[in-house]
Amino acid sequence: MHAIGAAAPVKASAYAIVQFHDAATLAQARGSLQRQGVQFLAYLPNNAYYVRLGHAGLRDLRANQAVRWADLLQPALKLDAQLWLAQRADSPALQADGSYELRINAFDGVSSASIAAELVKKVPGVTITMRSQRAAALPYVRAAVSRASLDTLIEVASAIEGVSYVAPWLPTTTMNAASAGAIQGNYTSNCAGSGPGCGARPLWDHGITGTGQIAAVADSGTSPNAAWFTALDKGLGPHVEITPSDNPPPVLPNIGTLHPDNKIIAYWLQPDGPINYDFTSGHGTHVSGTVLGDAAGTFGASTYLAATPLLPNHDLADGMAPGAQLLFQDAGPASATSIIISDFGGTLDQAYAGGARVHNNSWGAQTAGAYMGNDAELDRATRRNEDLLVVVAAGNDVAGPNATGSPANAKNSLAVAALGHGGSLTKASYSNSGPAADGRMKPDIAAPGTAIVSARNQTSFNMTIQAPVTASMSGTSMAAPTLTGNALLVRQFFADGYYPRGEKQAADAYNPTGAALKAILLNSTNASTNAAAGWPNTGTGWGRAWLDGNLWFNDTMAGGDDSRRLRLFERSNGAGLQTGGVNEYTIDNVQAGSELRATLVWFDADAAPGATSALINNLDLEVIGPGGTYLGNVFSGGASQTGGSADNKNTVEQVRLPAPSAGAYTFRVKAGNVPGNGAEGSDRQGYALAVSGRFAIPDPAVFPAPTSVNASSNGSSGIAVAFDSAAGAQGFQLYRADGTCASAAAGDFRMVATGAAAPLVDDTTIGGYSYAYKVRGVQGDVEGDASACVEVVSDDTCSLMPSFDGQSLAGNGAAGSCAVTLGWDPASANCPLSSGITYTVERDVDPYFSAPTTIASALATAGFTDTAVSNGQPYYYRVSAQDSLGNLSPLSRVLNITPTGPDGPNPATLLDDVDTHSYMALQAPWQVTDSAASNGSLSYHNAADNQPYPDMTCASITLPPLTLNSGATLSFKARYDLEYQWDGVVMEISTDGGSTWQDLPPTGGYPSSFAQTQNPPVNSCGFASSHGAFSGVSTASNNANPNNGSATAVFKPFSVSLASYAGQTVQLRWRMSSDPAANFDGFLLDEVSMSDDTTPNADVIFASGFEDGEVSGDYVCH
C-alpha cells in the first residue's frame, strides 16, 4: 500500500500522464502521438494530459521532442485528499447510516460494469449503490462499505486500470409576485410574495412572457394536475390539458412523448430510483411554479387568467415566465429531500433533444467547492449543446468559504445565490458562499430566494384539474428557478427579434448560445449586493440580475431603464479562437453619464473530476478606452482599474466603468492558451461578449442591408464574402450558419468575422462542408439589417483523419514463390472533398520499426503482395491510410509473418522462437515484445509494453495449420502473472480448420483453473470455474503462485503430446480470458517447438525445414 492509503505503485499501465514543453508545440505533437495510437483523455495544467497509450508505449511518448515529461498514472494520483489515511475516518464519505460511500470515476471508454465486478470480487461486504449505464456517459461507480472495509475499497479502487479519480460520494439533495419586479426592473423594496406584484416589469409590459420558450426542470417531481400547469395560450386562446408522466419512461438520452400544445410539454421519469409526481416534498412543484407557473381557470369564486403572448395576466403567485412551457424530468425518490441523478449528461441531453434551452437544477451535493463528476458532465453537455444554459442552485446552510456545491461548481453553469425577499439586495444567511476550491468565482449571480410564494404540490394524481394552492419556501432552490424563468424572458427577447433594434422583427430572430445568455445576465446585474463584501464577491457573485438594465427597447415603458444599449459579439466553438488568436471590436461613440460594462463568457471543455484547477482554455478580455487599458476582473471598489494581470482562473471576465469617459472603446478577446482537453475540436474556443453602455442613443437610422452578396474567393485561406453596401458604415459583420440557406433558420446565424470593408473572410471553415452567410453593416454603433443569404461549399483545407480499422490488417506468408499477401478493411475519408483513399505499407525486420522501409505507397486498393521476401525470415508490417487531401489515419497494428512454402512451416521441426521465426497469428492485444524472452530478445505477450493485459478480453495466439506426423510433441516456454483463479490462458486444438476447438491441457495438467470465476462465469471467454488454466504467477518453485503483482515470474517449460492426432491437419492456440478490472503483467510465450518420430533427435536450432525430402510436404518457398 502507498503511504497515503492508495494501492502500491505500478510498473505497468495503459494510462499515463504526458506533459509538453509549451503550448506552441502541443497541437502538432498531439497529432503525431494520436497517429501512434495514443488517446488524449483529459487535460491537466499546465500543457499536460491523461492519455491511454494504446499500442504505443512510454518510449514513444518520451521519444517525442515536444514532450517534457511522461510517466505512468499511479494509484496515489487517483485519490482525493479527503481519503488520505489521516483524514479518511472523518471524511465526507461517512454517511448517516455509518457506512462509507465512494464515487469511483473512470476515463471514457472504461466499463463501469467491469469496475463494479472487480469491487464485488475484491472488497468484503461492498454494495454497488449505482453506476453509469450508457456507453456515452462519464463512467463511474458508487460503492458503499463499512469502516472495516474502507481501506480495502480504496486500495482496490485506486488499483483498477482506467479509474481516474476516487472521492467521497456526497448525496444530492434539494437546495413570485415579489421577484418579477426585482429582476426585470431592479425593484429594491419589500413586497408581498403573492398577489398583484410590485415594481416595474418592463419585459412583461413589452409582451415578453416566455412564449415559445421551453424550460427543463429536473427535480423531485411536480403536480401536473394542479392548475398552475394545465393551461397554455399561444395566441389562439387557452389550451387546457393535463400531461401525465410517460409510462414507461424513455431511456436516456432518448426523449419520450411530446405534447406541443400543453403547458407541460413532457413529463419523463429519470432512471435508477425516482418515482412519479411530487406527493411528498413539494419541492419540484414549487420550483416549477417559480419558473413558469400560471394559475388558470375558475375554482369557486376565484377566476385566474392564463398568460398570453402579449399579457402576463399575473395572478396569485404566477412564475417568472408564465407563457413558457415545462419539460419536467422527475428525479425524486420517496425521500422528501433526496434527488437521484445517475446520468446527468444524459438528463441534459434528453432535455435538449426535447427542445429545452434553459435547464433548472435546484439540487446539488455539498462538495466544498470541488470540481466533481456532475460538474464535468455539465461542462461536457453544454460544450456539446452550445445553446443550452444550465442554472444551478449554489447550496444552503454551509458556513464559510468554498461552500458551493456540485454541479454549481461547473465552469459553464450559472450558479445562483439567494437574497432576501422581494427587492432585497442582501445575501440570505443560508446561501452558500464561494469561491470554488480552485479559486474560481462562484456563485455567479443572485436572485430573491427567501419566503418565495409559489405553487404547492398535490398529494395525489388524477386527470381532474385541481385549484392552484400556494406555499412559501426559502433557499437557493427558490433563487435558481427565479433566475431560470427570467433567463427564458431574455432568450425570448432574442428569439423574437428585439435585438438589435429594440423592437420585434422576425428578420432579426436569433437563438443565443448558453454562453451568450450567461454573459447578458451577468452584464446586467445590480452591482450593489452585499456592499460590505465588495463587488464582485463570493457571496452573491456579480450581483442581482436586472434584465432591463441591459436589454434595450426603443420605447421605454413606465419604470423601465433604456439608458444603456447592448452589443453582443458571439463566436461559436467551431468559429472560435485558437491559441494566440485575437478578435477585436470597437464602439466608436460611447457617451458619458451611464455605466459601461463588458462581460466575456465562454463554455470551456470539461476537466477531469477532482482537477485542482478546472480551467483548460483560457481567454482574456481587454478594453482600451480614453482612460487606458483595462483587463478583465481587475477591480477596486467595484470599478475596473488599469494595470494588474490577466485572469487565469475564470471563464467569466468583466470590465466595469461606472463613470466612463466619452470616446471610442476597443474590446479585445485574446486566446492566451487553448490546448483543449483532447476531444475533437476542443482546441478551438468560442465565446460571447456582451457590452452595454450609453451608445447608439438616440436610435440611429438603420443601415441598409448589403446587396450582391457572393463568395469572392474560396480556398485554403477560408471563404471570402464580398458585397455591395451603402456609404457610411463603421464596419461590417459576417454571420454563418451550418448547412444551406434553405435549411438554416434566421436565428441560426452567428458571427464569424468583422471588418471595415468587403470582403470579409471566414477562416474557420472545413473543406467540403456547406455554409450559409449573411452580412450586416454597423452604423451609429449598432447593427443594421441583414443581407440576403448566400451559401458556399468550402474549398478550404480539411484535416479530419480518415476512419481506418487498423486491427483488420491480416496476411499470409505461405506460398510456392516467396511472397507475403496482405489485406485490410477499406478506410473511409471524413473530408467530403476527398476523392479517395490510398494506402502506405511499411516493412521492417524489427517489430518496433527502428528502420522501416516503405514497400508500397499510393495503393488504391486494400491489399498488397510483397514479393521481396526470403523463406524463414520474420518480417513485420504496418499500414496507414491517407485521403486525397493528405490526411493520415493512425497506424495499423503490427503484423508478423514468416514466409514459408505453401504447406506452411515444417511440423516435424517447427520452431517459433520469435527472433528467428514468427508464425503465430495474433489477435489484439497479443503482440511481439522485447520486454522479456526465454531465449534471444523477443517473445509473444498478451499486453502492450509496460501495460497490464486488458480486462474483459478473450483473444488468441494461433499457429498456422500443421499436418502432424506420428509421435508429435509440442513444447514451449511461458512466463505469466495472471489474476489467480480469475484470469487465465488455456490451450486448444482444432481439427476442422478452426470451426471448433477442444481443450488441450499440457502434460501433467494445467497448473491452476478459473475456480473463482462465479456462475455464470465472469471471464470474457466464458470458461467455467472447473476449467483448467495457466493462472497465478509462474515462479521458480510454483507454477500457480497466488501472489499476483508481488511474486517474481520466470519462464517455465511445458509440453503436450499430439500423438493421437497423427495424420491430421490441426491448429493450435493459446487463448487468454480475463474478467473485469484486475490486471497484471500477463502471459509471455516463447520457444514454441515441435518434434515427432521423423526427427526424434532434431536439434531445433538447425531444424529449419530447408532439407528437401526430409518429410512429405512443401515447406520452403523459392
PDB file of C-alpha atoms in Angstrom, residues 77-216:
ATOM      1  CA  LEU A  77      -2.586  10.216  -8.024  1.00  0.00           C
ATOM      2  CA  LYS A  78      -6.187   8.990  -8.324  1.00  0.00           C
ATOM      3  CA  LEU A  79      -7.071   9.548  -4.679  1.00  0.00           C
ATOM      4  CA  ASP A  80      -8.939  12.586  -3.355  1.00  0.00           C
ATOM      5  CA  ALA A  81      -7.004  14.163  -0.489  1.00  0.00           C
ATOM      6  CA  GLN A  82     -10.035  13.714   1.790  1.00  0.00           C
ATOM      7  CA  LEU A  83      -9.447   9.958   1.519  1.00  0.00           C
ATOM      8  CA  TRP A  84      -5.806  10.006   2.546  1.00  0.00           C
ATOM      9  CA  LEU A  85      -5.223   7.894   5.637  1.00  0.00           C
ATOM     10  CA  ALA A  86      -5.058  10.818   8.060  1.00  0.00           C
ATOM     11  CA  GLN A  87      -8.475  12.226   7.025  1.00  0.00           C
ATOM     12  CA  ARG A  88     -10.215   9.019   5.990  1.00  0.00           C
ATOM     13  CA  ALA A  89     -12.298   8.086   9.033  1.00  0.00           C
ATOM     14  CA  ASP A  90     -13.899  11.547   9.303  1.00  0.00           C
ATOM     15  CA  SER A  91     -14.110  12.240   5.584  1.00  0.00           C
ATOM     16  CA  PRO A  92     -17.357  13.270   3.867  1.00  0.00           C
ATOM     17  CA  ALA A  93     -17.601   9.678   2.659  1.00  0.00           C
ATOM     18  CA  LEU A  94     -19.163   8.854   6.038  1.00  0.00           C
ATOM     19  CA  GLN A  95     -22.920   8.516   5.562  1.00  0.00           C
ATOM     20  CA  ALA A  96     -25.754   8.943   8.053  1.00  0.00           C
ATOM     21  CA  ASP A  97     -26.112   5.175   8.458  1.00  0.00           C
ATOM     22  CA  GLY A  98     -22.456   4.776   9.430  1.00  0.00           C
ATOM     23  CA  SER A  99     -21.329   3.365   6.094  1.00  0.00           C
ATOM     24  CA  TYR A 100     -18.741   4.973   3.835  1.00  0.00           C
ATOM     25  CA  GLU A 101     -19.605   5.620   0.202  1.00  0.00           C
ATOM     26  CA  LEU A 102     -17.227   6.493  -2.598  1.00  0.00           C
ATOM     27  CA  ARG A 103     -17.668   7.659  -6.174  1.00  0.00           C
ATOM     28  CA  ILE A 104     -15.107   5.968  -8.411  1.00  0.00           C
ATOM     29  CA  ASN A 105     -14.709   7.859 -11.669  1.00  0.00           C
ATOM     30  CA  ALA A 106     -13.153   6.384 -14.785  1.00  0.00           C
ATOM     31  CA  PHE A 107     -11.931   7.549 -18.149  1.00  0.00           C
ATOM     32  CA  ASP A 108     -14.127   7.485 -21.245  1.00  0.00           C
ATOM     33  CA  GLY A 109     -14.449   4.016 -22.703  1.00  0.00           C
ATOM     34  CA  VAL A 110     -13.908   2.185 -19.417  1.00  0.00           C
ATOM     35  CA  SER A 111     -16.693  -0.174 -18.416  1.00  0.00           C
ATOM     36  CA  SER A 112     -18.426   0.738 -15.155  1.00  0.00           C
ATOM     37  CA  ALA A 113     -19.729  -2.845 -15.045  1.00  0.00           C
ATOM     38  CA  SER A 114     -16.161  -4.128 -15.036  1.00  0.00           C
ATOM     39  CA  ILE A 115     -15.186  -1.804 -12.203  1.00  0.00           C
ATOM     40  CA  ALA A 116     -18.228  -2.841 -10.184  1.00  0.00           C
ATOM     41  CA  ALA A 117     -17.477  -6.514 -10.734  1.00  0.00           C
ATOM     42  CA  GLU A 118     -13.898  -6.093  -9.575  1.00  0.00           C
ATOM     43  CA  LEU A 119     -15.017  -4.302  -6.415  1.00  0.00           C
ATOM     44  CA  VAL A 120     -17.518  -7.032  -5.616  1.00  0.00           C
ATOM     45  CA  LYS A 121     -14.813  -9.606  -6.179  1.00  0.00           C
ATOM     46  CA  LYS A 122     -12.147  -7.996  -4.023  1.00  0.00           C
ATOM     47  CA  VAL A 123     -13.894  -5.916  -1.327  1.00  0.00           C
ATOM     48  CA  PRO A 124     -15.696  -7.745   1.501  1.00  0.00           C
ATOM     49  CA  GLY A 125     -19.262  -6.563   2.028  1.00  0.00           C
ATOM     50  CA  VAL A 126     -19.204  -3.913  -0.691  1.00  0.00           C
ATOM     51  CA  THR A 127     -22.537  -2.653  -2.038  1.00  0.00           C
ATOM     52  CA  ILE A 128     -22.670  -1.149  -5.522  1.00  0.00           C
ATOM     53  CA  THR A 129     -25.275   1.572  -4.990  1.00  0.00           C
ATOM     54  CA  MET A 130     -25.208   2.975  -8.505  1.00  0.00           C
ATOM     55  CA  ARG A 131     -23.135   3.091 -11.668  1.00  0.00           C
ATOM     56  CA  SER A 132     -23.244   4.728 -15.088  1.00  0.00           C
ATOM     57  CA  GLN A 133     -25.149   2.759 -17.716  1.00  0.00           C
ATOM     58  CA  ARG A 134     -24.756   4.465 -21.110  1.00  0.00           C
ATOM     59  CA  ALA A 135     -21.551   3.959 -23.050  1.00  0.00           C
ATOM     60  CA  ALA A 136     -21.506   7.711 -23.792  1.00  0.00           C
ATOM     61  CA  ALA A 137     -21.823   8.710 -20.139  1.00  0.00           C
ATOM     62  CA  LEU A 138     -18.866   9.660 -17.983  1.00  0.00           C
ATOM     63  CA  PRO A 139     -18.116   6.270 -16.359  1.00  0.00           C
ATOM     64  CA  TYR A 140     -18.473   5.990 -12.602  1.00  0.00           C
ATOM     65  CA  VAL A 141     -19.369   3.542  -9.855  1.00  0.00           C
ATOM     66  CA  ARG A 142     -20.742   4.348  -6.408  1.00  0.00           C
ATOM     67  CA  ALA A 143     -19.713   1.821  -3.766  1.00  0.00           C
ATOM     68  CA  ALA A 144     -20.517   1.628  -0.054  1.00  0.00           C
ATOM     69  CA  VAL A 145     -18.726  -0.311   2.678  1.00  0.00           C
ATOM     70  CA  SER A 146     -18.336  -0.478   6.430  1.00  0.00           C
ATOM     71  CA  ARG A 147     -15.382   1.244   8.097  1.00  0.00           C
ATOM     72  CA  ALA A 148     -13.682  -2.133   8.350  1.00  0.00           C
ATOM     73  CA  SER A 149     -13.623  -2.480   4.556  1.00  0.00           C
ATOM     74  CA  LEU A 150     -12.965   1.161   3.643  1.00  0.00           C
ATOM     75  CA  ASP A 151      -9.207   0.781   3.342  1.00  0.00           C
ATOM     76  CA  THR A 152      -9.622  -2.251   1.131  1.00  0.00           C
ATOM     77  CA  LEU A 153     -12.150  -0.466  -1.066  1.00  0.00           C
ATOM     78  CA  ILE A 154      -9.809   2.481  -1.577  1.00  0.00           C
ATOM     79  CA  GLU A 155      -6.813   0.293  -2.258  1.00  0.00           C
ATOM     80  CA  VAL A 156      -8.677  -1.892  -4.741  1.00  0.00           C
ATOM     81  CA  ALA A 157     -10.431   1.022  -6.488  1.00  0.00           C
ATOM     82  CA  SER A 158      -7.248   3.037  -6.927  1.00  0.00           C
ATOM     83  CA  ALA A 159      -5.517  -0.011  -8.437  1.00  0.00           C
ATOM     84  CA  ILE A 160      -8.112  -0.595 -11.153  1.00  0.00           C
ATOM     85  CA  GLU A 161      -6.938   0.185 -14.672  1.00  0.00           C
ATOM     86  CA  GLY A 162      -8.931   3.051 -16.162  1.00  0.00           C
ATOM     87  CA  VAL A 163     -10.052   4.551 -12.858  1.00  0.00           C
ATOM     88  CA  SER A 164      -9.259   8.258 -12.914  1.00  0.00           C
ATOM     89  CA  TYR A 165     -10.388   9.594  -9.528  1.00  0.00           C
ATOM     90  CA  VAL A 166     -11.644   8.137  -6.245  1.00  0.00           C
ATOM     91  CA  ALA A 167     -13.539  10.523  -3.981  1.00  0.00           C
ATOM     92  CA  PRO A 168     -16.182  10.589  -1.260  1.00  0.00           C
ATOM     93  CA  TRP A 169     -19.731  10.352  -2.556  1.00  0.00           C
ATOM     94  CA  LEU A 170     -21.873  13.231  -1.378  1.00  0.00           C
ATOM     95  CA  PRO A 171     -25.668  12.932  -1.588  1.00  0.00           C
ATOM     96  CA  THR A 172     -27.531  15.195  -3.986  1.00  0.00           C
ATOM     97  CA  THR A 173     -30.335  16.927  -2.133  1.00  0.00           C
ATOM     98  CA  THR A 174     -32.928  19.630  -2.868  1.00  0.00           C
ATOM     99  CA  MET A 175     -31.149  23.144  -2.272  1.00  0.00           C
ATOM    100  CA  ASN A 176     -43.242  35.237  -7.065  1.00  0.00           C
ATOM    101  CA  ALA A 177     -45.062  38.118  -7.113  1.00  0.00           C
ATOM    102  CA  ALA A 178     -42.223  39.920  -5.393  1.00  0.00           C
ATOM    103  CA  SER A 179     -39.411  38.629  -7.600  1.00  0.00           C
ATOM    104  CA  ALA A 180     -40.581  39.705 -11.067  1.00  0.00           C
ATOM    105  CA  GLY A 181     -40.160  43.421 -10.428  1.00  0.00           C
ATOM    106  CA  ALA A 182     -36.848  42.869  -8.685  1.00  0.00           C
ATOM    107  CA  ILE A 183     -35.277  41.001 -11.567  1.00  0.00           C
ATOM    108  CA  GLN A 184     -36.931  42.733 -14.523  1.00  0.00           C
ATOM    109  CA  GLY A 185     -36.947  46.317 -13.258  1.00  0.00           C
ATOM    110  CA  ASN A 186     -34.471  46.439 -10.356  1.00  0.00           C
ATOM    111  CA  TYR A 187     -37.138  46.913  -7.669  1.00  0.00           C
ATOM    112  CA  THR A 188     -35.409  47.321  -4.297  1.00  0.00           C
ATOM    113  CA  SER A 189     -38.208  47.491  -1.728  1.00  0.00           C
ATOM    114  CA  ASN A 190     -40.142  44.832   0.134  1.00  0.00           C
ATOM    115  CA  CYS A 191     -43.213  43.235  -1.383  1.00  0.00           C
ATOM    116  CA  ALA A 192     -45.764  40.540  -0.603  1.00  0.00           C
ATOM    117  CA  GLY A 193     -44.980  37.126  -2.060  1.00  0.00           C
ATOM    118  CA  SER A 194     -48.410  36.618  -3.582  1.00  0.00           C
ATOM    119  CA  GLY A 195     -50.828  38.916  -5.364  1.00  0.00           C
ATOM    120  CA  PRO A 196     -50.515  41.667  -7.987  1.00  0.00           C
ATOM    121  CA  GLY A 197     -46.774  42.159  -7.554  1.00  0.00           C
ATOM    122  CA  CYS A 198     -44.548  45.177  -7.037  1.00  0.00           C
ATOM    123  CA  GLY A 199     -42.313  47.350  -9.158  1.00  0.00           C
ATOM    124  CA  ALA A 200     -41.982  47.804 -12.899  1.00  0.00           C
ATOM    125  CA  ARG A 201     -41.923  44.696 -15.043  1.00  0.00           C
ATOM    126  CA  PRO A 202     -40.830  46.100 -18.378  1.00  0.00           C
ATOM    127  CA  LEU A 203     -40.325  42.786 -20.188  1.00  0.00           C
ATOM    128  CA  TRP A 204     -43.879  41.704 -19.416  1.00  0.00           C
ATOM    129  CA  ASP A 205     -45.016  45.158 -20.487  1.00  0.00           C
ATOM    130  CA  HIS A 206     -43.366  44.575 -23.864  1.00  0.00           C
ATOM    131  CA  GLY A 207     -45.237  41.289 -24.251  1.00  0.00           C
ATOM    132  CA  ILE A 208     -42.300  39.088 -23.316  1.00  0.00           C
ATOM    133  CA  THR A 209     -43.844  36.431 -21.098  1.00  0.00           C
ATOM    134  CA  GLY A 210     -41.918  33.314 -22.119  1.00  0.00           C
ATOM    135  CA  THR A 211     -43.994  32.371 -25.154  1.00  0.00           C
ATOM    136  CA  GLY A 212     -42.155  29.957 -27.424  1.00  0.00           C
ATOM    137  CA  GLN A 213     -39.633  29.021 -24.744  1.00  0.00           C
ATOM    138  CA  ILE A 214     -39.219  25.659 -23.006  1.00  0.00           C
ATOM    139  CA  ALA A 215     -37.603  25.238 -19.614  1.00  0.00           C
ATOM    140  CA  ALA A 216     -36.482  21.883 -18.321  1.00  0.00           C
TER     141      ALA A 216
END
